[in-house]
mmCIF file of C-alpha atoms in Angstrom:
data_model
loop_
_atom_site.group_PDB
_atom_site.id
_atom_site.type_symbol
_atom_site.label_atom_id
_atom_site.label_comp_id
_atom_site.label_asym_id
_atom_site.label_seq_id
_atom_site.Cartn_x
_atom_site.Cartn_y
_atom_site.Cartn_z
ATOM 1 C CA MET A 188 -20.731 23.491 16.907
ATOM 2 C CA GLY A 189 -20.203 24.033 20.595
ATOM 3 C CA ARG A 190 -16.869 24.201 22.284
ATOM 4 C CA ILE A 191 -15.103 21.163 23.684
ATOM 5 C CA ALA A 192 -15.193 20.654 27.425
ATOM 6 C CA THR A 193 -11.814 19.814 28.920
ATOM 7 C CA GLY A 194 -10.877 16.185 28.403
ATOM 8 C CA LEU A 195 -14.237 15.272 26.841
ATOM 9 C CA ALA A 196 -15.135 14.018 23.395
ATOM 10 C CA VAL A 197 -17.573 15.960 21.275
ATOM 11 C CA ALA A 198 -19.595 14.078 18.679
ATOM 12 C CA LEU A 199 -19.091 15.747 15.321
ATOM 13 C CA PHE A 200 -21.789 13.670 13.682
ATOM 14 C CA ALA A 201 -23.526 10.336 13.766
ATOM 15 C CA ALA A 202 -24.165 8.579 10.491
ATOM 16 C CA GLY A 203 -27.783 7.701 11.136
ATOM 17 C CA LEU A 204 -30.048 5.245 12.871
ATOM 18 C CA GLY A 205 -31.267 1.780 12.007
ATOM 19 C CA PRO A 206 -30.169 -1.850 12.242
ATOM 20 C CA VAL A 207 -26.435 -2.459 12.378
ATOM 21 C CA ALA A 208 -24.799 -5.626 11.064
ATOM 22 C CA GLN A 209 -21.248 -6.701 10.423
ATOM 23 C CA ALA A 210 -20.033 -7.464 6.916
ATOM 24 C CA ALA A 211 -20.560 -11.058 5.962
ATOM 25 C CA SER A 212 -17.516 -13.065 6.972
ATOM 26 C CA ILE A 213 -15.495 -14.854 4.328
ATOM 27 C CA GLU A 214 -13.235 -17.872 4.319
ATOM 28 C CA THR A 215 -10.477 -18.836 1.921
ATOM 29 C CA ILE A 216 -8.575 -21.991 1.078
ATOM 30 C CA ALA A 217 -5.414 -19.918 0.641
ATOM 31 C CA LYS A 218 -2.816 -20.640 3.316
ATOM 32 C CA GLN A 219 -1.893 -16.966 3.564
ATOM 33 C CA ALA A 220 -3.955 -13.979 2.474
ATOM 34 C CA ILE A 221 -4.453 -10.265 2.996
ATOM 35 C CA LEU A 222 -6.865 -7.825 1.349
ATOM 36 C CA VAL A 223 -6.178 -4.118 1.833
ATOM 37 C CA ASP A 224 -8.074 -1.000 0.796
ATOM 38 C CA VAL A 225 -4.997 1.130 0.148
ATOM 39 C CA THR A 226 -7.074 4.274 -0.439
ATOM 40 C CA SER A 227 -7.781 4.429 3.298
ATOM 41 C CA ASN A 228 -5.039 2.031 4.484
ATOM 42 C CA THR A 229 -7.590 -0.426 5.864
ATOM 43 C CA VAL A 230 -7.144 -4.188 6.109
ATOM 44 C CA LEU A 231 -10.418 -5.781 5.032
ATOM 45 C CA PHE A 232 -9.391 -9.401 5.539
ATOM 46 C CA GLU A 233 -6.322 -11.346 6.587
ATOM 47 C CA LYS A 234 -5.305 -14.934 7.204
ATOM 48 C CA ASN A 235 -1.804 -15.824 8.410
ATOM 49 C CA ALA A 236 -0.708 -12.500 6.932
ATOM 50 C CA ASP A 237 2.449 -12.373 9.079
ATOM 51 C CA GLN A 238 3.503 -15.971 8.447
ATOM 52 C CA ARG A 239 6.760 -16.413 6.560
ATOM 53 C CA MET A 240 6.211 -18.049 3.194
ATOM 54 C CA PRO A 241 8.042 -18.693 -0.089
ATOM 55 C CA PRO A 242 6.947 -15.689 -2.177
ATOM 56 C CA SER A 243 8.149 -17.183 -5.473
ATOM 57 C CA SER A 244 7.833 -14.702 -8.343
ATOM 58 C CA MET A 245 5.743 -12.296 -6.253
ATOM 59 C CA SER A 246 9.065 -11.086 -4.830
ATOM 60 C CA LYS A 247 9.754 -9.709 -8.322
ATOM 61 C CA ILE A 248 7.602 -6.760 -7.180
ATOM 62 C CA VAL A 249 10.533 -5.739 -4.977
ATOM 63 C CA THR A 250 12.889 -6.221 -7.943
ATOM 64 C CA MET A 251 10.773 -3.923 -10.067
ATOM 65 C CA TYR A 252 10.522 -1.357 -7.274
ATOM 66 C CA MET A 253 14.312 -1.189 -7.345
ATOM 67 C CA VAL A 254 14.355 -0.895 -11.149
ATOM 68 C CA PHE A 255 11.764 1.894 -11.234
ATOM 69 C CA GLU A 256 13.634 3.699 -8.474
ATOM 70 C CA GLY A 257 16.839 3.392 -10.496
ATOM 71 C CA ILE A 258 15.112 4.963 -13.494
ATOM 72 C CA LYS A 259 13.641 7.754 -11.395
ATOM 73 C CA GLU A 260 17.067 8.514 -9.933
ATOM 74 C CA GLY A 261 18.663 8.619 -13.392
ATOM 75 C CA ARG A 262 20.813 5.488 -13.027
ATOM 76 C CA LEU A 263 18.861 3.812 -15.825
ATOM 77 C CA SER A 264 16.518 4.896 -18.584
ATOM 78 C CA LEU A 265 13.937 2.987 -20.561
ATOM 79 C CA ASP A 266 16.188 3.293 -23.619
ATOM 80 C CA SER A 267 19.320 2.084 -21.795
ATOM 81 C CA THR A 268 20.666 -1.287 -22.903
ATOM 82 C CA LEU A 269 22.123 -3.925 -20.580
ATOM 83 C CA PRO A 270 24.335 -6.890 -21.497
ATOM 84 C CA VAL A 271 23.232 -10.501 -21.039
ATOM 85 C CA SER A 272 25.674 -12.524 -18.965
ATOM 86 C CA GLU A 273 26.050 -16.270 -19.257
ATOM 87 C CA ARG A 274 24.523 -16.613 -15.800
ATOM 88 C CA ALA A 275 21.389 -14.756 -16.893
ATOM 89 C CA TRP A 276 21.218 -16.697 -20.158
ATOM 90 C CA ARG A 277 21.471 -20.058 -18.394
ATOM 91 C CA MET A 278 18.866 -19.214 -15.729
ATOM 92 C CA GLN A 279 15.998 -21.702 -15.655
ATOM 93 C CA GLY A 280 12.310 -21.350 -14.809
ATOM 94 C CA SER A 281 10.165 -18.706 -16.494
ATOM 95 C CA LYS A 282 12.164 -17.049 -19.242
ATOM 96 C CA MET A 283 12.107 -14.070 -21.547
ATOM 97 C CA PHE A 284 14.614 -15.984 -23.725
ATOM 98 C CA VAL A 285 17.321 -13.339 -23.758
ATOM 99 C CA GLU A 286 20.257 -13.946 -26.118
ATOM 100 C CA LEU A 287 23.740 -14.508 -24.711
ATOM 101 C CA HIS A 288 25.973 -11.394 -24.894
ATOM 102 C CA ASN A 289 23.199 -9.363 -26.491
ATOM 103 C CA ASN A 290 22.401 -5.850 -25.227
ATOM 104 C CA ILE A 291 18.715 -5.491 -24.387
ATOM 105 C CA LYS A 292 16.677 -2.334 -23.806
ATOM 106 C CA VAL A 293 15.510 -1.768 -20.255
ATOM 107 C CA ASP A 294 11.964 -1.222 -21.563
ATOM 108 C CA ASP A 295 11.978 -4.746 -23.016
ATOM 109 C CA LEU A 296 13.506 -6.226 -19.861
ATOM 110 C CA ILE A 297 10.760 -4.651 -17.736
ATOM 111 C CA LYS A 298 8.115 -6.236 -19.955
ATOM 112 C CA GLY A 299 10.030 -9.491 -19.798
ATOM 113 C CA VAL A 300 9.869 -9.476 -15.995
ATOM 114 C CA ILE A 301 6.308 -8.232 -15.541
ATOM 115 C CA VAL A 302 4.507 -9.907 -18.438
ATOM 116 C CA GLN A 303 6.603 -13.038 -18.966
ATOM 117 C CA SER A 304 7.954 -13.395 -15.403
ATOM 118 C CA GLY A 305 11.389 -13.840 -16.947
ATOM 119 C CA ASN A 306 13.999 -14.944 -14.430
ATOM 120 C CA ASP A 307 16.683 -14.252 -17.039
ATOM 121 C CA ALA A 308 15.459 -10.661 -17.436
ATOM 122 C CA CYS A 309 15.534 -10.188 -13.647
ATOM 123 C CA ILE A 310 19.190 -11.180 -13.508
ATOM 124 C CA VAL A 311 20.126 -8.871 -16.390
ATOM 125 C CA LEU A 312 18.517 -5.948 -14.538
ATOM 126 C CA ALA A 313 20.044 -6.936 -11.189
ATOM 127 C CA GLU A 314 23.538 -7.180 -12.664
ATOM 128 C CA GLY A 315 23.040 -3.901 -14.513
ATOM 129 C CA LEU A 316 22.077 -2.048 -11.339
ATOM 130 C CA ALA A 317 24.362 -3.683 -8.765
ATOM 131 C CA GLY A 318 27.046 -5.613 -10.655
ATOM 132 C CA SER A 319 25.835 -8.996 -9.425
ATOM 133 C CA GLU A 320 22.640 -10.626 -8.239
ATOM 134 C CA PRO A 321 23.919 -11.139 -4.641
ATOM 135 C CA SER A 322 24.829 -7.445 -4.420
ATOM 136 C CA PHE A 323 21.406 -6.563 -5.775
ATOM 137 C CA ALA A 324 19.757 -8.784 -3.156
ATOM 138 C CA GLU A 325 21.638 -6.927 -0.420
ATOM 139 C CA ARG A 326 20.261 -3.662 -1.760
ATOM 140 C CA MET A 327 16.779 -5.178 -1.945
ATOM 141 C CA ASN A 328 16.884 -6.130 1.732
ATOM 142 C CA LYS A 329 18.100 -2.694 2.771
ATOM 143 C CA ARG A 330 15.391 -0.957 0.774
ATOM 144 C CA ALA A 331 12.742 -3.395 2.001
ATOM 145 C CA LYS A 332 13.443 -2.428 5.602
ATOM 146 C CA GLU A 333 13.269 1.265 4.683
ATOM 147 C CA LEU A 334 9.869 0.650 3.080
ATOM 148 C CA GLY A 335 8.552 -0.921 6.281
ATOM 149 C CA LEU A 336 8.752 -4.613 5.408
ATOM 150 C CA LYS A 337 9.181 -6.251 8.801
ATOM 151 C CA ASP A 338 9.692 -9.958 8.102
ATOM 152 C CA SER A 339 11.230 -10.496 4.678
ATOM 153 C CA ASN A 340 14.610 -11.763 3.527
ATOM 154 C CA LEU A 341 15.495 -11.797 -0.162
ATOM 155 C CA THR A 342 18.435 -13.815 -1.491
ATOM 156 C CA ASN A 343 17.819 -13.329 -5.210
ATOM 157 C CA ALA A 344 16.033 -11.110 -7.730
ATOM 158 C CA THR A 345 13.789 -13.794 -9.172
ATOM 159 C CA GLY A 346 12.025 -15.568 -6.312
ATOM 160 C CA TRP A 347 13.947 -18.747 -7.115
ATOM 161 C CA PRO A 348 13.350 -21.311 -4.326
ATOM 162 C CA ASP A 349 15.690 -20.843 -1.382
ATOM 163 C CA PRO A 350 14.888 -21.603 2.286
ATOM 164 C CA SER A 351 16.367 -18.220 3.206
ATOM 165 C CA HIS A 352 14.224 -16.357 0.660
ATOM 166 C CA TYR A 353 10.926 -15.504 2.323
ATOM 167 C CA MET A 354 8.311 -12.777 2.731
ATOM 168 C CA THR A 355 4.951 -12.388 4.435
ATOM 169 C CA ALA A 356 1.687 -11.603 2.698
ATOM 170 C CA ARG A 357 1.539 -8.312 4.608
ATOM 171 C CA ASP A 358 5.021 -7.327 3.453
ATOM 172 C CA ILE A 359 4.132 -8.074 -0.169
ATOM 173 C CA SER A 360 1.008 -5.930 0.128
ATOM 174 C CA ILE A 361 3.097 -3.059 1.519
ATOM 175 C CA VAL A 362 5.655 -3.078 -1.294
ATOM 176 C CA ALA A 363 2.901 -3.516 -3.897
ATOM 177 C CA GLU A 364 1.080 -0.465 -2.571
ATOM 178 C CA ARG A 365 4.326 1.542 -2.462
ATOM 179 C CA LEU A 366 5.165 0.639 -6.061
ATOM 180 C CA ILE A 367 1.725 1.769 -7.238
ATOM 181 C CA ARG A 368 1.936 4.994 -5.252
ATOM 182 C CA ASP A 369 5.595 5.856 -5.855
ATOM 183 C CA PHE A 370 5.772 5.019 -9.567
ATOM 184 C CA PRO A 371 2.375 5.705 -11.173
ATOM 185 C CA GLU A 372 4.125 6.503 -14.450
ATOM 186 C CA TYR A 373 5.387 2.910 -14.702
ATOM 187 C CA TYR A 374 2.503 0.969 -13.195
ATOM 188 C CA HIS A 375 0.875 0.576 -16.614
ATOM 189 C CA TYR A 376 3.378 -2.197 -17.415
ATOM 190 C CA TYR A 377 1.422 -4.480 -15.093
ATOM 191 C CA SER A 378 -1.695 -4.344 -17.263
ATOM 192 C CA ILE A 379 0.076 -5.404 -20.490
ATOM 193 C CA ARG A 380 -1.522 -8.689 -21.506
ATOM 194 C CA GLU A 381 1.142 -10.076 -23.823
ATOM 195 C CA PHE A 382 4.677 -9.393 -24.969
ATOM 196 C CA LYS A 383 6.615 -10.781 -27.914
ATOM 197 C CA TYR A 384 10.387 -11.128 -27.705
ATOM 198 C CA HIS A 385 12.843 -13.280 -29.640
ATOM 199 C CA GLY A 386 9.956 -14.380 -31.834
ATOM 200 C CA ILE A 387 8.065 -15.818 -28.846
ATOM 201 C CA THR A 388 4.759 -14.313 -27.675
ATOM 202 C CA GLN A 389 3.865 -14.911 -24.042
ATOM 203 C CA GLY A 390 0.741 -13.821 -22.197
ATOM 204 C CA ASN A 391 0.582 -12.166 -18.811
ATOM 205 C CA ARG A 392 0.107 -14.865 -16.175
ATOM 206 C CA ASN A 393 -2.252 -12.739 -14.048
ATOM 207 C CA PRO A 394 -5.652 -14.396 -14.657
ATOM 208 C CA LEU A 395 -7.669 -11.462 -13.313
ATOM 209 C CA LEU A 396 -6.557 -9.175 -16.155
ATOM 210 C CA TYR A 397 -8.858 -11.134 -18.449
ATOM 211 C CA ARG A 398 -12.009 -11.174 -16.282
ATOM 212 C CA GLY A 399 -13.283 -7.623 -16.803
ATOM 213 C CA MET A 400 -13.226 -6.764 -13.108
ATOM 214 C CA ASN A 401 -11.067 -3.600 -13.103
ATOM 215 C CA VAL A 402 -7.896 -5.452 -12.048
ATOM 216 C CA ASP A 403 -4.768 -3.854 -13.538
ATOM 217 C CA GLY A 404 -1.884 -5.798 -11.897
ATOM 218 C CA MET A 405 0.279 -7.290 -10.416
ATOM 219 C CA LYS A 406 2.182 -10.630 -10.181
ATOM 220 C CA THR A 407 1.654 -14.377 -9.974
ATOM 221 C CA GLY A 408 3.981 -16.877 -8.319
ATOM 222 C CA HIS A 409 4.402 -20.600 -7.872
ATOM 223 C CA THR A 410 6.824 -22.969 -6.187
ATOM 224 C CA ASP A 411 6.361 -26.506 -4.943
ATOM 225 C CA ALA A 412 6.957 -25.317 -1.381
ATOM 226 C CA GLY A 413 4.724 -22.248 -1.519
ATOM 227 C CA GLY A 414 1.945 -23.364 -3.823
ATOM 228 C CA TYR A 415 0.182 -20.986 -6.203
ATOM 229 C CA GLY A 416 0.086 -17.310 -5.310
ATOM 230 C CA LEU A 417 -1.061 -13.990 -6.697
ATOM 231 C CA THR A 418 -0.674 -10.346 -5.832
ATOM 232 C CA ALA A 419 -3.498 -8.463 -7.532
ATOM 233 C CA SER A 420 -4.662 -4.866 -7.528
ATOM 234 C CA GLY A 421 -7.671 -3.117 -8.971
ATOM 235 C CA GLU A 422 -9.509 0.179 -8.762
ATOM 236 C CA ARG A 423 -13.245 0.771 -8.722
ATOM 237 C CA GLU A 424 -15.232 3.918 -7.835
ATOM 238 C CA GLY A 425 -12.148 5.648 -6.482
ATOM 239 C CA ARG A 426 -11.099 2.720 -4.282
ATOM 240 C CA ARG A 427 -7.973 0.671 -4.879
ATOM 241 C CA LEU A 428 -7.625 -2.776 -3.350
ATOM 242 C CA VAL A 429 -4.473 -4.887 -3.080
ATOM 243 C CA LEU A 430 -4.829 -8.631 -2.567
ATOM 244 C CA VAL A 431 -2.108 -11.147 -1.745
ATOM 245 C CA VAL A 432 -2.870 -14.872 -1.631
ATOM 246 C CA ASN A 433 -0.507 -17.832 -1.489
ATOM 247 C CA GLY A 434 -0.576 -21.553 -0.852
ATOM 248 C CA LEU A 435 -3.371 -22.351 -3.293
ATOM 249 C CA PRO A 436 -3.492 -25.850 -4.827
ATOM 250 C CA SER A 437 -3.807 -25.031 -8.547
ATOM 251 C CA MET A 438 -3.824 -22.293 -11.178
ATOM 252 C CA GLN A 439 -7.612 -22.505 -11.384
ATOM 253 C CA ALA A 440 -7.993 -22.166 -7.630
ATOM 254 C CA ARG A 441 -5.658 -19.157 -7.714
ATOM 255 C CA ALA A 442 -7.802 -17.469 -10.367
ATOM 256 C CA ASP A 443 -11.175 -18.247 -8.816
ATOM 257 C CA GLU A 444 -10.252 -17.564 -5.194
ATOM 258 C CA SER A 445 -8.548 -14.268 -6.025
ATOM 259 C CA ALA A 446 -11.526 -13.078 -8.049
ATOM 260 C CA ARG A 447 -13.922 -14.041 -5.259
ATOM 261 C CA LEU A 448 -11.963 -12.206 -2.560
ATOM 262 C CA ILE A 449 -11.532 -9.009 -4.568
ATOM 263 C CA GLU A 450 -15.195 -8.917 -5.569
ATOM 264 C CA TRP A 451 -16.139 -9.406 -1.908
ATOM 265 C CA GLY A 452 -13.935 -6.482 -0.915
ATOM 266 C CA PHE A 453 -15.537 -4.156 -3.450
ATOM 267 C CA ARG A 454 -19.076 -5.379 -2.772
ATOM 268 C CA GLU A 455 -19.184 -5.517 1.023
ATOM 269 C CA PHE A 456 -17.112 -2.427 1.864
ATOM 270 C CA ALA A 457 -17.157 1.238 0.904
ATOM 271 C CA SER A 458 -15.002 4.289 1.611
ATOM 272 C CA TYR A 459 -16.568 7.373 3.144
ATOM 273 C CA ALA A 460 -15.016 10.842 2.910
ATOM 274 C CA LEU A 461 -15.170 12.642 6.261
ATOM 275 C CA PHE A 462 -12.973 15.757 6.131
ATOM 276 C CA LYS A 463 -10.704 17.474 3.640
ATOM 277 C CA ALA A 464 -7.191 18.589 4.547
ATOM 278 C CA GLY A 465 -7.304 22.135 5.919
ATOM 279 C CA GLU A 466 -11.054 22.076 6.549
ATOM 280 C CA THR A 467 -12.014 23.446 9.971
ATOM 281 C CA ILE A 468 -13.736 20.687 11.890
ATOM 282 C CA GLU A 469 -14.004 22.420 15.287
ATOM 283 C CA GLN A 470 -12.841 25.488 17.195
ATOM 284 C CA VAL A 471 -10.711 24.325 20.133
ATOM 285 C CA PRO A 472 -10.431 26.657 23.183
ATOM 286 C CA VAL A 473 -7.002 28.154 23.902
ATOM 287 C CA TRP A 474 -5.747 29.084 27.387
ATOM 288 C CA LEU A 475 -3.984 32.443 27.686
ATOM 289 C CA GLY A 476 -3.912 32.926 23.934
ATOM 290 C CA ALA A 477 -4.253 36.068 21.825
ATOM 291 C CA GLN A 478 -7.342 34.292 20.416
ATOM 292 C CA ASP A 479 -9.900 32.381 22.445
ATOM 293 C CA THR A 480 -9.917 29.438 20.036
ATOM 294 C CA VAL A 481 -7.849 27.804 17.322
ATOM 295 C CA PRO A 482 -9.389 26.035 14.319
ATOM 296 C CA ALA A 483 -8.722 22.301 14.305
ATOM 297 C CA THR A 484 -8.170 20.410 11.062
ATOM 298 C CA VAL A 485 -6.676 17.209 9.689
ATOM 299 C CA PRO A 486 -3.318 17.125 7.855
ATOM 300 C CA GLU A 487 -4.648 15.191 4.852
ATOM 301 C CA ASP A 488 -7.982 14.172 3.372
ATOM 302 C CA MET A 489 -9.653 11.792 5.779
ATOM 303 C CA LYS A 490 -11.479 8.708 4.524
ATOM 304 C CA VAL A 491 -12.625 5.627 6.330
ATOM 305 C CA THR A 492 -13.447 2.229 4.855
ATOM 306 C CA MET A 493 -15.939 -0.024 6.584
ATOM 307 C CA ALA A 494 -18.584 -2.599 5.820
ATOM 308 C CA ARG A 495 -21.557 -0.998 4.092
ATOM 309 C CA ALA A 496 -23.810 -2.529 6.734
ATOM 310 C CA ASP A 497 -21.844 -0.783 9.517
ATOM 311 C CA ARG A 498 -22.260 2.679 7.979
ATOM 312 C CA ALA A 499 -25.576 3.377 9.752
ATOM 313 C CA GLY A 500 -23.936 3.086 13.172
ATOM 314 C CA MET A 501 -20.803 5.129 12.438
ATOM 315 C CA LYS A 502 -19.965 7.878 14.933
ATOM 316 C CA VAL A 503 -17.222 10.480 14.583
ATOM 317 C CA SER A 504 -15.936 12.359 17.645
ATOM 318 C CA LEU A 505 -13.243 14.945 18.285
ATOM 319 C CA VAL A 506 -11.244 14.317 21.470
ATOM 320 C CA SER A 507 -9.035 17.064 22.869
ATOM 321 C CA SER A 508 -7.556 18.017 26.240
ATOM 322 C CA ALA A 509 -8.930 21.526 25.823
ATOM 323 C CA PRO A 510 -8.171 24.247 26.515
ATOM 324 C CA VAL A 511 -4.858 24.104 24.667
ATOM 325 C CA ALA A 512 -2.143 26.216 26.303
ATOM 326 C CA ALA A 513 -0.764 29.076 24.211
ATOM 327 C CA PRO A 514 1.414 29.556 22.274
ATOM 328 C CA VAL A 515 0.059 27.239 19.589
ATOM 329 C CA LYS A 516 1.958 26.659 16.353
ATOM 330 C CA LYS A 517 0.296 25.759 13.066
ATOM 331 C CA GLY A 518 0.607 21.993 12.704
ATOM 332 C CA ASP A 519 0.725 21.232 16.433
ATOM 333 C CA VAL A 520 -1.268 18.120 17.346
ATOM 334 C CA ILE A 521 -4.154 19.306 19.527
ATOM 335 C CA GLY A 522 -6.424 16.269 19.577
ATOM 336 C CA LYS A 523 -7.703 13.369 17.541
ATOM 337 C CA VAL A 524 -10.726 12.290 15.552
ATOM 338 C CA VAL A 525 -12.123 8.944 16.694
ATOM 339 C CA ILE A 526 -14.306 6.894 14.342
ATOM 340 C CA SER A 527 -16.354 4.041 15.773
ATOM 341 C CA ALA A 528 -19.137 1.716 14.666
ATOM 342 C CA PRO A 529 -20.485 -1.660 15.746
ATOM 343 C CA GLY A 530 -18.446 -4.311 13.956
ATOM 344 C CA PHE A 531 -15.725 -1.783 13.041
ATOM 345 C CA PRO A 532 -12.349 -1.992 14.850
ATOM 346 C CA GLY A 533 -12.153 1.780 15.171
ATOM 347 C CA LYS A 534 -9.789 4.385 13.791
ATOM 348 C CA GLU A 535 -8.044 7.439 15.195
ATOM 349 C CA VAL A 536 -6.551 10.326 13.206
ATOM 350 C CA PRO A 537 -4.491 13.208 14.672
ATOM 351 C CA VAL A 538 -6.020 16.682 14.624
ATOM 352 C CA ILE A 539 -3.725 19.677 14.160
ATOM 353 C CA ALA A 540 -3.938 23.431 14.668
ATOM 354 C CA ALA A 541 -4.757 25.236 11.427
ATOM 355 C CA GLN A 542 -2.976 28.461 12.455
ATOM 356 C CA ASP A 543 -0.668 30.047 15.021
ATOM 357 C CA VAL A 544 -2.035 31.499 18.246
ATOM 358 C CA GLU A 545 0.370 33.721 20.157
ATOM 359 C CA LYS A 546 0.539 33.799 23.939
ATOM 360 C CA LEU A 547 -0.975 36.807 25.707
ATOM 361 C CA GLY A 548 1.385 39.378 27.190
ATOM 362 C CA PHE A 549 1.810 39.790 30.928
ATOM 363 C CA VAL A 550 -1.170 42.152 31.331
ATOM 364 C CA GLY A 551 -3.422 39.985 29.221
ATOM 365 C CA ARG A 552 -2.480 36.881 31.186
ATOM 366 C CA ALA A 553 -3.165 38.683 34.468
ATOM 367 C CA LEU A 554 -6.609 39.804 33.284
ATOM 368 C CA ALA A 555 -7.410 36.294 31.998
ATOM 369 C CA ALA A 556 -6.384 34.768 35.338
ATOM 370 C CA ALA A 557 -8.510 37.280 37.244
ATOM 371 C CA LYS A 558 -11.480 36.560 34.968
ATOM 372 C CA PHE A 559 -11.018 32.835 35.577
ATOM 373 C CA LEU A 560 -10.977 33.339 39.357
ATOM 374 C CA VAL A 561 -14.171 35.358 39.234
ATOM 375 C CA PHE A 562 -16.201 33.620 36.560
ATOM 376 C CA GLY A 563 -14.508 30.208 36.152
ATOM 377 C CA ALA A 564 -13.995 28.510 32.817
ATOM 378 C CA SER A 565 -16.290 29.572 29.997
#
């Protein structure tokens, strides 16, 4: 490839020619919704995704993030046992049916929360980790902010109705994606279809686990104020999608609408691998360097997700204010890759130097300056 002229973009490749069309639009009866391709961190669809809403039991995803983090940090183990307080035993709503003053294994409590949506199990875990549910909620809020949740406030571990207990669909999608990514060794709990405890067998409330569509989690929710909701995730052909919907009118609508949106996301969109981390994508000129150029690369594997119909019009360009002044350190940002296509909102990814380039000594700089005066830029 040729060198980059100062301040100009160089097309690395164009994806092809032919008719270009946007992905078919989609509507939903959900009051709030977001569908994210987490493999490439691309929002495929959203509706009122930043609107505060009662998250109901979907906020138990944050509870479980805290539990898995506690296990990873050694403050709990799957074989640990935790006592059942009277407060946990008396808790209403969905229940695991824990026994008063009994000591229950953390492994069973996790299944009780994820499979049976047990509010009682949530409180046992919260009290075991923080001493009380209010203290646990304080820790949840602190951790939520650290994870990048921008508009959530959690007052309990269960999602029990409370005007001050709210999240956004976007925030739920963020914590769901973080749980999957940060705790892959525990994510399998979300695909368990039934769990028997205290002589009572209960099935997982996630309707998409039973539809043969590669969905392997995560959590349903329902309150009178928020309606029926679901956070779902599935993987197909190397792509993982996370869907959050809320405000649906019935359990059947929740199942059907969620399935329709996820299938649309897999059908209408695809991820395309562009560059691998460390791969040289262009030689960028260096001014007054011991080398004339420095190889440019991306810090991590670069993928882009777009509508399959937009693929034909995709263009990828490297933009850099070349030449880059020496010295250059490995990892310095020296430009950006810009991806564009009709119907695609665009994406930019930083480009970094793949190696060091030292600055020329005094004599070398003098010769380079003289060469520039005589011949101009090359």
